[in-house]
PDB file of C-alpha atoms and ligand atoms in Angstrom:
ATOM      1  CA  MET A  10       0.270   0.207  -0.049  1.00  0.00           C
ATOM      2  CA  ASP A  11       0.986   3.339  -1.209  1.00  0.00           C
ATOM      3  CA  GLU A  12       2.089   5.586   1.723  1.00  0.00           C
ATOM      4  CA  GLN A  13       0.077   8.861   1.277  1.00  0.00           C
ATOM      5  CA  GLY A  14       1.813  11.464   2.269  1.00  0.00           C
ATOM      6  CA  SER A  15       0.339  14.344   3.471  1.00  0.00           C
ATOM      7  CA  SER A  16      -3.455  13.619   2.695  1.00  0.00           C
ATOM      8  CA  VAL A  17      -5.718  14.788   4.151  1.00  0.00           C
ATOM      9  CA  ALA A  18      -9.015  12.615   4.942  1.00  0.00           C
ATOM     10  CA  LEU A  19     -12.890  13.671   7.378  1.00  0.00           C
ATOM     11  CA  VAL A  20     -14.646  11.066   8.560  1.00  0.00           C
ATOM     12  CA  THR A  21     -17.559  11.488   9.888  1.00  0.00           C
ATOM     13  CA  GLY A  22     -19.364   9.630  12.896  1.00  0.00           C
ATOM     14  CA  GLY A  23     -15.478   8.134  12.764  1.00  0.00           C
ATOM     15  CA  SER A  24     -15.427   8.115  17.237  1.00  0.00           C
ATOM     16  CA  ARG A  25     -16.426   4.804  17.145  1.00  0.00           C
ATOM     17  CA  GLY A  26     -17.655   1.455  15.386  1.00  0.00           C
ATOM     18  CA  ILE A  27     -16.804   1.486  11.720  1.00  0.00           C
ATOM     19  CA  GLY A  28     -15.989   5.201  11.082  1.00  0.00           C
ATOM     20  CA  LEU A  29     -13.234   4.938  13.729  1.00  0.00           C
ATOM     21  CA  ALA A  30     -11.219   1.894  12.010  1.00  0.00           C
ATOM     22  CA  VAL A  31     -12.125   3.681   8.296  1.00  0.00           C
ATOM     23  CA  ALA A  32      -9.326   7.280  10.297  1.00  0.00           C
ATOM     24  CA  HIS A  33      -7.693   3.897  11.563  1.00  0.00           C
ATOM     25  CA  ALA A  34      -6.662   2.143   7.985  1.00  0.00           C
ATOM     26  CA  LEU A  35      -6.341   6.190   6.514  1.00  0.00           C
ATOM     27  CA  ALA A  36      -3.650   7.121   9.050  1.00  0.00           C
ATOM     28  CA  GLU A  37      -1.709   3.905   9.370  1.00  0.00           C
ATOM     29  CA  VAL A  38      -0.835   4.304   5.643  1.00  0.00           C
ATOM     30  CA  GLY A  39       0.197   7.905   6.663  1.00  0.00           C
ATOM     31  CA  TRP A  40      -3.171  10.001   6.168  1.00  0.00           C
ATOM     32  CA  ARG A  41      -3.301  13.097   8.443  1.00  0.00           C
ATOM     33  CA  VAL A  42      -7.267  12.462   9.640  1.00  0.00           C
ATOM     34  CA  ALA A  43     -10.587  14.917  10.968  1.00  0.00           C
ATOM     35  CA  VAL A  44     -12.341  12.539  13.720  1.00  0.00           C
ATOM     36  CA  ILE A  45     -16.375  14.429  13.873  1.00  0.00           C
ATOM     37  CA  GLY A  46     -18.116  13.512  15.810  1.00  0.00           C
ATOM     38  CA  ARG A  47     -21.643  14.423  17.907  1.00  0.00           C
ATOM     39  CA  ASP A  48     -19.219  14.535  20.682  1.00  0.00           C
ATOM     40  CA  HIS A  49     -15.702  17.189  21.392  1.00  0.00           C
ATOM     41  CA  ALA A  50     -14.687  14.538  24.063  1.00  0.00           C
ATOM     42  CA  ARG A  51     -14.840  11.513  21.969  1.00  0.00           C
ATOM     43  CA  ALA A  52     -13.493  12.458  18.616  1.00  0.00           C
ATOM     44  CA  VAL A  53     -10.395  14.493  19.800  1.00  0.00           C
ATOM     45  CA  ASP A  54     -10.058  10.890  21.915  1.00  0.00           C
ATOM     46  CA  ALA A  55     -10.274   8.646  19.096  1.00  0.00           C
ATOM     47  CA  ALA A  56      -7.858  11.132  16.484  1.00  0.00           C
ATOM     48  CA  GLN A  57      -5.228  11.067  19.116  1.00  0.00           C
ATOM     49  CA  SER A  58      -6.310   6.805  18.876  1.00  0.00           C
ATOM     50  CA  LEU A  59      -4.733   6.881  15.818  1.00  0.00           C
ATOM     51  CA  PRO A  60      -1.226   6.279  14.320  1.00  0.00           C
ATOM     52  CA  GLY A  61       0.644   8.939  12.812  1.00  0.00           C
ATOM     53  CA  GLU A  62       1.297  12.536  13.429  1.00  0.00           C
ATOM     54  CA  GLY A  63      -1.688  15.028  12.808  1.00  0.00           C
ATOM     55  CA  HIS A  64      -5.155  13.836  13.482  1.00  0.00           C
ATOM     56  CA  ILE A  65      -7.990  16.207  14.683  1.00  0.00           C
ATOM     57  CA  GLY A  66     -11.113  15.852  16.363  1.00  0.00           C
ATOM     58  CA  LEU A  67     -14.103  18.275  16.491  1.00  0.00           C
ATOM     59  CA  ALA A  68     -17.141  18.234  17.275  1.00  0.00           C
ATOM     60  CA  CYS A  69     -20.341  18.139  14.744  1.00  0.00           C
ATOM     61  CA  ASP A  70     -24.162  17.339  13.800  1.00  0.00           C
ATOM     62  CA  VAL A  71     -23.788  16.573  10.352  1.00  0.00           C
ATOM     63  CA  ALA A  72     -27.311  17.446  10.195  1.00  0.00           C
ATOM     64  CA  ASP A  73     -27.123  20.498  10.844  1.00  0.00           C
ATOM     65  CA  ALA A  74     -25.745  22.621   7.687  1.00  0.00           C
ATOM     66  CA  GLY A  75     -24.024  25.526   9.304  1.00  0.00           C
ATOM     67  CA  GLN A  76     -22.308  22.719  11.780  1.00  0.00           C
ATOM     68  CA  ALA A  77     -21.472  21.092   8.564  1.00  0.00           C
ATOM     69  CA  ALA A  78     -20.177  24.296   6.461  1.00  0.00           C
ATOM     70  CA  ALA A  79     -18.475  25.173   9.746  1.00  0.00           C
ATOM     71  CA  THR A  80     -16.819  21.802  10.356  1.00  0.00           C
ATOM     72  CA  VAL A  81     -15.320  21.680   6.762  1.00  0.00           C
ATOM     73  CA  ALA A  82     -13.350  25.368   6.978  1.00  0.00           C
ATOM     74  CA  ALA A  83     -12.099  24.316  10.029  1.00  0.00           C
ATOM     75  CA  VAL A  84     -10.434  21.552   8.775  1.00  0.00           C
ATOM     76  CA  GLU A  85      -9.683  22.691   5.915  1.00  0.00           C
ATOM     77  CA  SER A  86      -7.874  25.641   7.076  1.00  0.00           C
ATOM     78  CA  GLU A  87      -6.319  23.124  10.664  1.00  0.00           C
ATOM     79  CA  LEU A  88      -4.826  21.032   7.483  1.00  0.00           C
ATOM     80  CA  GLY A  89      -5.475  22.140   4.664  1.00  0.00           C
ATOM     81  CA  GLN A  90      -7.360  20.664   1.926  1.00  0.00           C
ATOM     82  CA  ILE A  91      -9.505  17.748   1.935  1.00  0.00           C
ATOM     83  CA  ASP A  92      -8.874  15.645  -0.475  1.00  0.00           C
ATOM     84  CA  VAL A  93     -11.442  12.844   0.625  1.00  0.00           C
ATOM     85  CA  LEU A  94     -14.704  12.911   2.544  1.00  0.00           C
ATOM     86  CA  VAL A  95     -16.301   9.555   4.314  1.00  0.00           C
ATOM     87  CA  ASN A  96     -19.585  10.255   4.819  1.00  0.00           C
ATOM     88  CA  ASN A  97     -20.606   6.906   7.741  1.00  0.00           C
ATOM     89  CA  ALA A  98     -21.973   9.397  10.302  1.00  0.00           C
ATOM     90  CA  GLY A  99     -25.600   7.457  11.207  1.00  0.00           C
ATOM     91  CA  ILE A 100     -28.354   6.701  13.047  1.00  0.00           C
ATOM     92  CA  THR A 101     -30.736   3.986  13.171  1.00  0.00           C
ATOM     93  CA  ARG A 102     -34.619   4.638  15.345  1.00  0.00           C
ATOM     94  CA  ASP A 103     -36.036   1.647  14.206  1.00  0.00           C
ATOM     95  CA  ASN A 104     -40.091   0.484  14.247  1.00  0.00           C
ATOM     96  CA  ILE A 105     -42.552  -1.454  11.812  1.00  0.00           C
ATOM     97  CA  LEU A 106     -44.574   1.618   9.506  1.00  0.00           C
ATOM     98  CA  LEU A 107     -47.505   1.796  11.545  1.00  0.00           C
ATOM     99  CA  ARG A 108     -45.838   2.777  14.455  1.00  0.00           C
ATOM    100  CA  LEU A 109     -42.884   4.708  13.172  1.00  0.00           C
ATOM    101  CA  LYS A 110     -43.102   8.441  14.805  1.00  0.00           C
ATOM    102  CA  ASP A 111     -42.895  11.190  12.699  1.00  0.00           C
ATOM    103  CA  GLU A 112     -39.459  12.094  14.459  1.00  0.00           C
ATOM    104  CA  ASP A 113     -37.604   9.462  13.511  1.00  0.00           C
ATOM    105  CA  TRP A 114     -38.096   8.661  10.559  1.00  0.00           C
ATOM    106  CA  ASP A 115     -36.961  13.220  10.736  1.00  0.00           C
ATOM    107  CA  GLU A 116     -34.195  12.583  12.449  1.00  0.00           C
ATOM    108  CA  VAL A 117     -33.363   9.123  10.596  1.00  0.00           C
ATOM    109  CA  ILE A 118     -33.301  10.808   7.269  1.00  0.00           C
ATOM    110  CA  ALA A 119     -31.616  14.298   8.669  1.00  0.00           C
ATOM    111  CA  THR A 120     -28.312  12.355  10.170  1.00  0.00           C
ATOM    112  CA  ASN A 121     -28.342   9.478   7.016  1.00  0.00           C
ATOM    113  CA  LEU A 122     -28.751  11.322   4.197  1.00  0.00           C
ATOM    114  CA  LYS A 123     -28.924  15.484   4.792  1.00  0.00           C
ATOM    115  CA  GLY A 124     -26.177  15.039   6.851  1.00  0.00           C
ATOM    116  CA  ALA A 125     -24.049  13.149   3.780  1.00  0.00           C
ATOM    117  CA  PHE A 126     -25.876  16.206   1.937  1.00  0.00           C
ATOM    118  CA  ASN A 127     -24.742  18.833   3.739  1.00  0.00           C
ATOM    119  CA  MET A 128     -21.135  17.913   4.042  1.00  0.00           C
ATOM    120  CA  THR A 129     -20.300  16.712   0.799  1.00  0.00           C
ATOM    121  CA  LYS A 130     -21.896  20.626  -0.628  1.00  0.00           C
ATOM    122  CA  ALA A 131     -19.219  21.704   1.603  1.00  0.00           C
ATOM    123  CA  VAL A 132     -15.872  20.374   0.488  1.00  0.00           C
ATOM    124  CA  THR A 133     -17.414  19.819  -2.595  1.00  0.00           C
ATOM    125  CA  ARG A 134     -16.165  23.850  -4.138  1.00  0.00           C
ATOM    126  CA  SER A 135     -12.476  23.682  -3.049  1.00  0.00           C
ATOM    127  CA  MET A 136     -11.885  19.685  -4.262  1.00  0.00           C
ATOM    128  CA  MET A 137     -13.039  20.780  -7.893  1.00  0.00           C
ATOM    129  CA  LYS A 138     -10.551  23.964  -7.499  1.00  0.00           C
ATOM    130  CA  ALA A 139      -7.707  21.727  -6.784  1.00  0.00           C
ATOM    131  CA  ARG A 140      -8.991  18.705  -9.366  1.00  0.00           C
ATOM    132  CA  SER A 141      -9.044  16.157  -7.387  1.00  0.00           C
ATOM    133  CA  GLY A 142     -11.496  14.294  -4.067  1.00  0.00           C
ATOM    134  CA  SER A 143     -12.466  10.904  -3.097  1.00  0.00           C
ATOM    135  CA  ILE A 144     -16.035  11.103  -1.337  1.00  0.00           C
ATOM    136  CA  ILE A 145     -16.757   7.367   0.679  1.00  0.00           C
ATOM    137  CA  ASN A 146     -20.896   7.262   1.625  1.00  0.00           C
ATOM    138  CA  ILE A 147     -21.033   4.366   4.098  1.00  0.00           C
ATOM    139  CA  THR A 148     -24.567   3.503   2.764  1.00  0.00           C
ATOM    140  CA  SER A 149     -26.130  -0.341   3.670  1.00  0.00           C
ATOM    141  CA  VAL A 150     -26.994  -3.554   2.128  1.00  0.00           C
ATOM    142  CA  VAL A 151     -30.554  -2.811   3.264  1.00  0.00           C
ATOM    143  CA  GLY A 152     -30.779   0.980   1.188  1.00  0.00           C
ATOM    144  CA  ILE A 153     -30.127  -1.872  -1.720  1.00  0.00           C
ATOM    145  CA  ILE A 154     -32.648  -4.687  -0.987  1.00  0.00           C
ATOM    146  CA  GLY A 155     -34.947  -3.232   2.064  1.00  0.00           C
ATOM    147  CA  ASN A 156     -35.813  -4.096   5.495  1.00  0.00           C
ATOM    148  CA  ALA A 157     -39.115  -4.824   7.155  1.00  0.00           C
ATOM    149  CA  GLY A 158     -38.960  -2.683  10.734  1.00  0.00           C
ATOM    150  CA  GLN A 159     -36.601   0.000   8.933  1.00  0.00           C
ATOM    151  CA  ALA A 160     -38.127   2.102   6.673  1.00  0.00           C
ATOM    152  CA  ASN A 161     -36.603   5.418   7.638  1.00  0.00           C
ATOM    153  CA  TYR A 162     -33.338   3.486   7.594  1.00  0.00           C
ATOM    154  CA  ALA A 163     -33.233   2.615   3.915  1.00  0.00           C
ATOM    155  CA  ALA A 164     -35.520   4.392   2.822  1.00  0.00           C
ATOM    156  CA  SER A 165     -31.858   7.356   4.171  1.00  0.00           C
ATOM    157  CA  LYS A 166     -29.645   4.646   2.315  1.00  0.00           C
ATOM    158  CA  ALA A 167     -31.329   4.262  -0.865  1.00  0.00           C
ATOM    159  CA  GLY A 168     -31.515   8.210  -1.082  1.00  0.00           C
ATOM    160  CA  LEU A 169     -27.792   7.679  -0.101  1.00  0.00           C
ATOM    161  CA  ILE A 170     -27.040   5.891  -3.759  1.00  0.00           C
ATOM    162  CA  GLY A 171     -29.461   8.324  -5.621  1.00  0.00           C
ATOM    163  CA  LEU A 172     -26.484  11.318  -4.012  1.00  0.00           C
ATOM    164  CA  THR A 173     -23.546   9.219  -5.052  1.00  0.00           C
ATOM    165  CA  LYS A 174     -24.437   8.290  -8.175  1.00  0.00           C
ATOM    166  CA  SER A 175     -25.433  11.884  -9.193  1.00  0.00           C
ATOM    167  CA  VAL A 176     -22.082  13.712  -7.614  1.00  0.00           C
ATOM    168  CA  ALA A 177     -20.308  10.999  -9.024  1.00  0.00           C
ATOM    169  CA  LYS A 178     -21.849  12.361 -12.327  1.00  0.00           C
ATOM    170  CA  GLU A 179     -21.767  15.632 -11.797  1.00  0.00           C
ATOM    171  CA  LEU A 180     -18.038  15.789 -10.415  1.00  0.00           C
ATOM    172  CA  ALA A 181     -16.183  14.216 -12.778  1.00  0.00           C
ATOM    173  CA  SER A 182     -15.602  15.648 -15.314  1.00  0.00           C
ATOM    174  CA  ARG A 183     -14.002  18.688 -12.156  1.00  0.00           C
ATOM    175  CA  GLY A 184     -11.890  15.255 -11.869  1.00  0.00           C
ATOM    176  CA  VAL A 185     -13.125  13.963  -8.399  1.00  0.00           C
ATOM    177  CA  ARG A 186     -14.837   9.872  -7.642  1.00  0.00           C
ATOM    178  CA  CYS A 187     -18.040   9.468  -5.571  1.00  0.00           C
ATOM    179  CA  ASN A 188     -18.177   6.014  -4.456  1.00  0.00           C
ATOM    180  CA  ALA A 189     -20.639   4.303  -1.416  1.00  0.00           C
ATOM    181  CA  VAL A 190     -19.510   1.093   0.415  1.00  0.00           C
ATOM    182  CA  ALA A 191     -22.498  -1.071   1.968  1.00  0.00           C
ATOM    183  CA  PRO A 192     -21.779  -2.950   4.884  1.00  0.00           C
ATOM    184  CA  GLY A 193     -24.302  -6.038   5.566  1.00  0.00           C
ATOM    185  CA  PHE A 194     -23.757  -6.721   8.967  1.00  0.00           C
ATOM    186  CA  ILE A 195     -20.917  -5.405  11.586  1.00  0.00           C
ATOM    187  CA  SER A 196     -20.464  -5.814  15.008  1.00  0.00           C
ATOM    188  CA  THR A 197     -21.217  -2.344  16.142  1.00  0.00           C
ATOM    189  CA  ASP A 198     -22.719  -0.846  19.075  1.00  0.00           C
ATOM    190  CA  MET A 199     -26.081  -0.470  16.482  1.00  0.00           C
ATOM    191  CA  THR A 200     -26.088  -3.948  16.050  1.00  0.00           C
ATOM    192  CA  ALA A 201     -25.127  -4.891  19.568  1.00  0.00           C
ATOM    193  CA  GLU A 202     -28.634  -4.561  20.553  1.00  0.00           C
ATOM    194  CA  LEU A 203     -29.545  -7.774  18.252  1.00  0.00           C
ATOM    195  CA  GLY A 204     -30.426 -10.869  20.912  1.00  0.00           C
ATOM    196  CA  ALA A 205     -28.193 -13.961  20.085  1.00  0.00           C
ATOM    197  CA  ASP A 206     -31.042 -15.758  18.363  1.00  0.00           C
ATOM    198  CA  ALA A 207     -31.451 -12.840  16.067  1.00  0.00           C
ATOM    199  CA  VAL A 208     -27.147 -12.982  15.536  1.00  0.00           C
ATOM    200  CA  GLU A 209     -27.836 -16.236  14.589  1.00  0.00           C
ATOM    201  CA  ARG A 210     -29.963 -16.341  12.194  1.00  0.00           C
ATOM    202  CA  LEU A 211     -28.792 -13.532  10.576  1.00  0.00           C
ATOM    203  CA  GLN A 212     -25.736 -15.535  10.364  1.00  0.00           C
ATOM    204  CA  SER A 213     -27.363 -18.179   8.869  1.00  0.00           C
ATOM    205  CA  ALA A 214     -28.094 -16.042   6.003  1.00  0.00           C
ATOM    206  CA  ILE A 215     -24.288 -14.990   5.772  1.00  0.00           C
ATOM    207  CA  PRO A 216     -22.837 -17.209   2.974  1.00  0.00           C
ATOM    208  CA  LEU A 217     -19.350 -16.420   4.606  1.00  0.00           C
ATOM    209  CA  GLY A 218     -20.790 -18.162   7.714  1.00  0.00           C
ATOM    210  CA  ARG A 219     -20.348 -14.395  10.910  1.00  0.00           C
ATOM    211  CA  LEU A 220     -20.805 -10.818  10.669  1.00  0.00           C
ATOM    212  CA  GLY A 221     -18.234  -8.770   9.434  1.00  0.00           C
ATOM    213  CA  GLU A 222     -15.877  -6.605  10.665  1.00  0.00           C
ATOM    214  CA  PRO A 223     -15.035  -2.122  11.239  1.00  0.00           C
ATOM    215  CA  ALA A 224     -11.922  -3.775   9.405  1.00  0.00           C
ATOM    216  CA  ASP A 225     -13.650  -5.821   6.631  1.00  0.00           C
ATOM    217  CA  ILE A 226     -14.893  -2.347   6.352  1.00  0.00           C
ATOM    218  CA  ALA A 227     -11.778  -0.150   6.289  1.00  0.00           C
ATOM    219  CA  GLY A 228      -9.876  -1.628   3.096  1.00  0.00           C
ATOM    220  CA  LEU A 229     -11.972  -1.297   0.779  1.00  0.00           C
ATOM    221  CA  VAL A 230     -12.946   2.636   2.362  1.00  0.00           C
ATOM    222  CA  ARG A 231      -9.246   2.888   1.994  1.00  0.00           C
ATOM    223  CA  PHE A 232      -9.018   1.469  -1.018  1.00  0.00           C
ATOM    224  CA  LEU A 233     -12.117   4.013  -2.207  1.00  0.00           C
ATOM    225  CA  ALA A 234      -9.599   7.207  -1.174  1.00  0.00           C
ATOM    226  CA  GLY A 235      -7.059   6.447  -2.940  1.00  0.00           C
ATOM    227  CA  ASP A 236      -5.116   6.652  -6.314  1.00  0.00           C
ATOM    228  CA  GLU A 237      -5.188   2.530  -6.858  1.00  0.00           C
ATOM    229  CA  ALA A 238      -9.011   3.550  -7.111  1.00  0.00           C
ATOM    230  CA  ARG A 239      -9.236   6.741  -9.891  1.00  0.00           C
ATOM    231  CA  TYR A 240     -10.751   5.048 -12.211  1.00  0.00           C
ATOM    232  CA  ILE A 241     -14.184   3.767  -9.613  1.00  0.00           C
ATOM    233  CA  THR A 242     -16.573   6.327  -9.995  1.00  0.00           C
ATOM    234  CA  GLY A 243     -19.863   6.179  -8.831  1.00  0.00           C
ATOM    235  CA  GLN A 244     -20.226   2.612  -7.622  1.00  0.00           C
ATOM    236  CA  VAL A 245     -22.013   0.424  -4.768  1.00  0.00           C
ATOM    237  CA  ILE A 246     -19.378  -1.976  -3.319  1.00  0.00           C
ATOM    238  CA  ALA A 247     -21.169  -4.126  -0.618  1.00  0.00           C
ATOM    239  CA  VAL A 248     -18.961  -5.465   1.804  1.00  0.00           C
ATOM    240  CA  ASP A 249     -21.203  -8.097   4.257  1.00  0.00           C
ATOM    241  CA  GLY A 250     -20.256 -11.618   3.728  1.00  0.00           C
ATOM    242  CA  GLY A 251     -22.055 -12.446   0.544  1.00  0.00           C
ATOM    243  CA  MET A 252     -25.583 -11.933   1.786  1.00  0.00           C
ATOM    244  CA  VAL A 253     -26.617  -9.771  -1.045  1.00  0.00           C
ATOM    245  CA  MET A 254     -25.499 -10.788  -4.801  1.00  0.00           C
TER     246      MET A 254
HETATM  247  P1  NAI B 408     -22.435   3.120  15.702  1.00  0.00           P
HETATM  248  O1  NAI B 408     -23.384   3.928  15.774  1.00  0.00           O
HETATM  249  O2  NAI B 408     -21.110   2.380  16.138  1.00  0.00           O
HETATM  250  O3  NAI B 408     -21.518   4.804  14.720  1.00  0.00           O
HETATM  251  C1  NAI B 408     -22.152   6.403  14.912  1.00  0.00           C
HETATM  252  C2  NAI B 408     -20.913   7.547  14.129  1.00  0.00           C
HETATM  253  O4  NAI B 408     -21.641   8.255  13.847  1.00  0.00           O
HETATM  254  C3  NAI B 408     -21.025   7.531  16.346  1.00  0.00           C
HETATM  255  O5  NAI B 408     -19.621   7.472  16.403  1.00  0.00           O
HETATM  256  C4  NAI B 408     -21.991   8.265  16.093  1.00  0.00           C
HETATM  257  O6  NAI B 408     -21.354   9.659  16.775  1.00  0.00           O
HETATM  258  C5  NAI B 408     -22.337   9.738  14.877  1.00  0.00           C
HETATM  259  N1  NAI B 408     -23.402   9.871  14.521  1.00  0.00           N
HETATM  260  C6  NAI B 408     -24.181   9.574  14.705  1.00  0.00           C
HETATM  261  N2  NAI B 408     -25.344  11.186  14.307  1.00  0.00           N
HETATM  262  C7  NAI B 408     -23.809  12.076  13.966  1.00  0.00           C
HETATM  263  C8  NAI B 408     -24.991  12.665  13.377  1.00  0.00           C
HETATM  264  N3  NAI B 408     -26.175  13.518  13.772  1.00  0.00           N
HETATM  265  N4  NAI B 408     -24.051  13.757  13.064  1.00  0.00           N
HETATM  266  C9  NAI B 408     -22.490  14.033  13.587  1.00  0.00           C
HETATM  267  N5  NAI B 408     -22.288  12.608  13.883  1.00  0.00           N
HETATM  268  C10 NAI B 408     -23.625  11.042  13.993  1.00  0.00           C
HETATM  269  O7  NAI B 408     -22.154   3.137  13.876  1.00  0.00           O
HETATM  270  P2  NAI B 408     -21.999   1.705  13.172  1.00  0.00           P
HETATM  271  O8  NAI B 408     -22.365   0.432  12.683  1.00  0.00           O
HETATM  272  O9  NAI B 408     -20.299   2.291  12.716  1.00  0.00           O
HETATM  273  O10 NAI B 408     -22.267   3.058  11.720  1.00  0.00           O
HETATM  274  C11 NAI B 408     -21.699   3.410  10.621  1.00  0.00           C
HETATM  275  C12 NAI B 408     -22.091   3.477   9.797  1.00  0.00           C
HETATM  276  O11 NAI B 408     -22.268   2.801   9.045  1.00  0.00           O
HETATM  277  C13 NAI B 408     -23.207   4.489   9.458  1.00  0.00           C
HETATM  278  O12 NAI B 408     -23.437   5.606   8.357  1.00  0.00           O
HETATM  279  C14 NAI B 408     -24.195   2.425  10.094  1.00  0.00           C
HETATM  280  O13 NAI B 408     -25.549   2.943   9.083  1.00  0.00           O
HETATM  281  C15 NAI B 408     -23.700   1.922   8.339  1.00  0.00           C
HETATM  282  N6  NAI B 408     -24.228   0.621   8.621  1.00  0.00           N
HETATM  283  C16 NAI B 408     -23.705  -0.006   9.609  1.00  0.00           C
HETATM  284  C17 NAI B 408     -23.459  -1.152   9.534  1.00  0.00           C
HETATM  285  C18 NAI B 408     -24.094  -2.650  10.211  1.00  0.00           C
HETATM  286  O14 NAI B 408     -23.595  -3.311  10.716  1.00  0.00           O
HETATM  287  N7  NAI B 408     -23.141  -1.837  11.465  1.00  0.00           N
HETATM  288  C19 NAI B 408     -24.488  -2.056   8.720  1.00  0.00           C
HETATM  289  C20 NAI B 408     -24.852  -1.148   7.707  1.00  0.00           C
HETATM  290  C21 NAI B 408     -24.486   0.129   7.368  1.00  0.00           C
END
């Protein structure tokens, strides 16, 4: 793997789970990483835990367009040009459709979909000017195949796929790539609430026979971030142990 020199990546939701694994994978090969999380202290701790130098942690609610723009400006002024944006921040508010509250719908769309829009819009001008950049959206296999009890989450993740392809088409001529990674079921805090029965059922539906680990996702994100992926844009790549094929 090539060292990325002083390249800069911004990872939303980078203080734990998949986002933290992505931040680690990038830092390991020399990227400087801005870790964005809802909680300032946790984002700073995560940034300090990364290998290498020059990482920073910042608090930002990605659902808030003003905070997103201010955070991107702060990262640019501290670390310089942002080469890679990983839109990873996401939440679930699961319920069957008839019990799904308006606020559960709104919060999930605001964080998972509008958050990615806010951050993408904020980095786009400088990436276009630099005529390079890679934007990676963490969607979900649920955004491809749907899931009972997750109408809000699946809609947000399907929306992210439409956003990915549109941004890819719009920015390709400016040298900016945009791809989506669709994890299957990955062991993180988000899936920790599943009971042992549910995990067993899930495992039997996964051809590779296990839940994924955050590092399984981080490897692909690192590849899409770097120059080896220079001819790949507008793609949705599942990392799911073969669940969806
Ligand atoms: P997690 O719950 O462990 O971490 C989510 C991170 O996003 C946290 O750091 C949280 O602080 C941050 N975040 C949430 N709302 C935010 C906001 N408004 N502004 C800024 N940061 C915010 O989740 P996990 O499992 O690491 O998931 C990461 C991404 O991967 C999410 O987008 C999730 O939907 C997606 N994903 C996860 C799967 C899984 O099985 N764990 C499967 C498919 C997709």
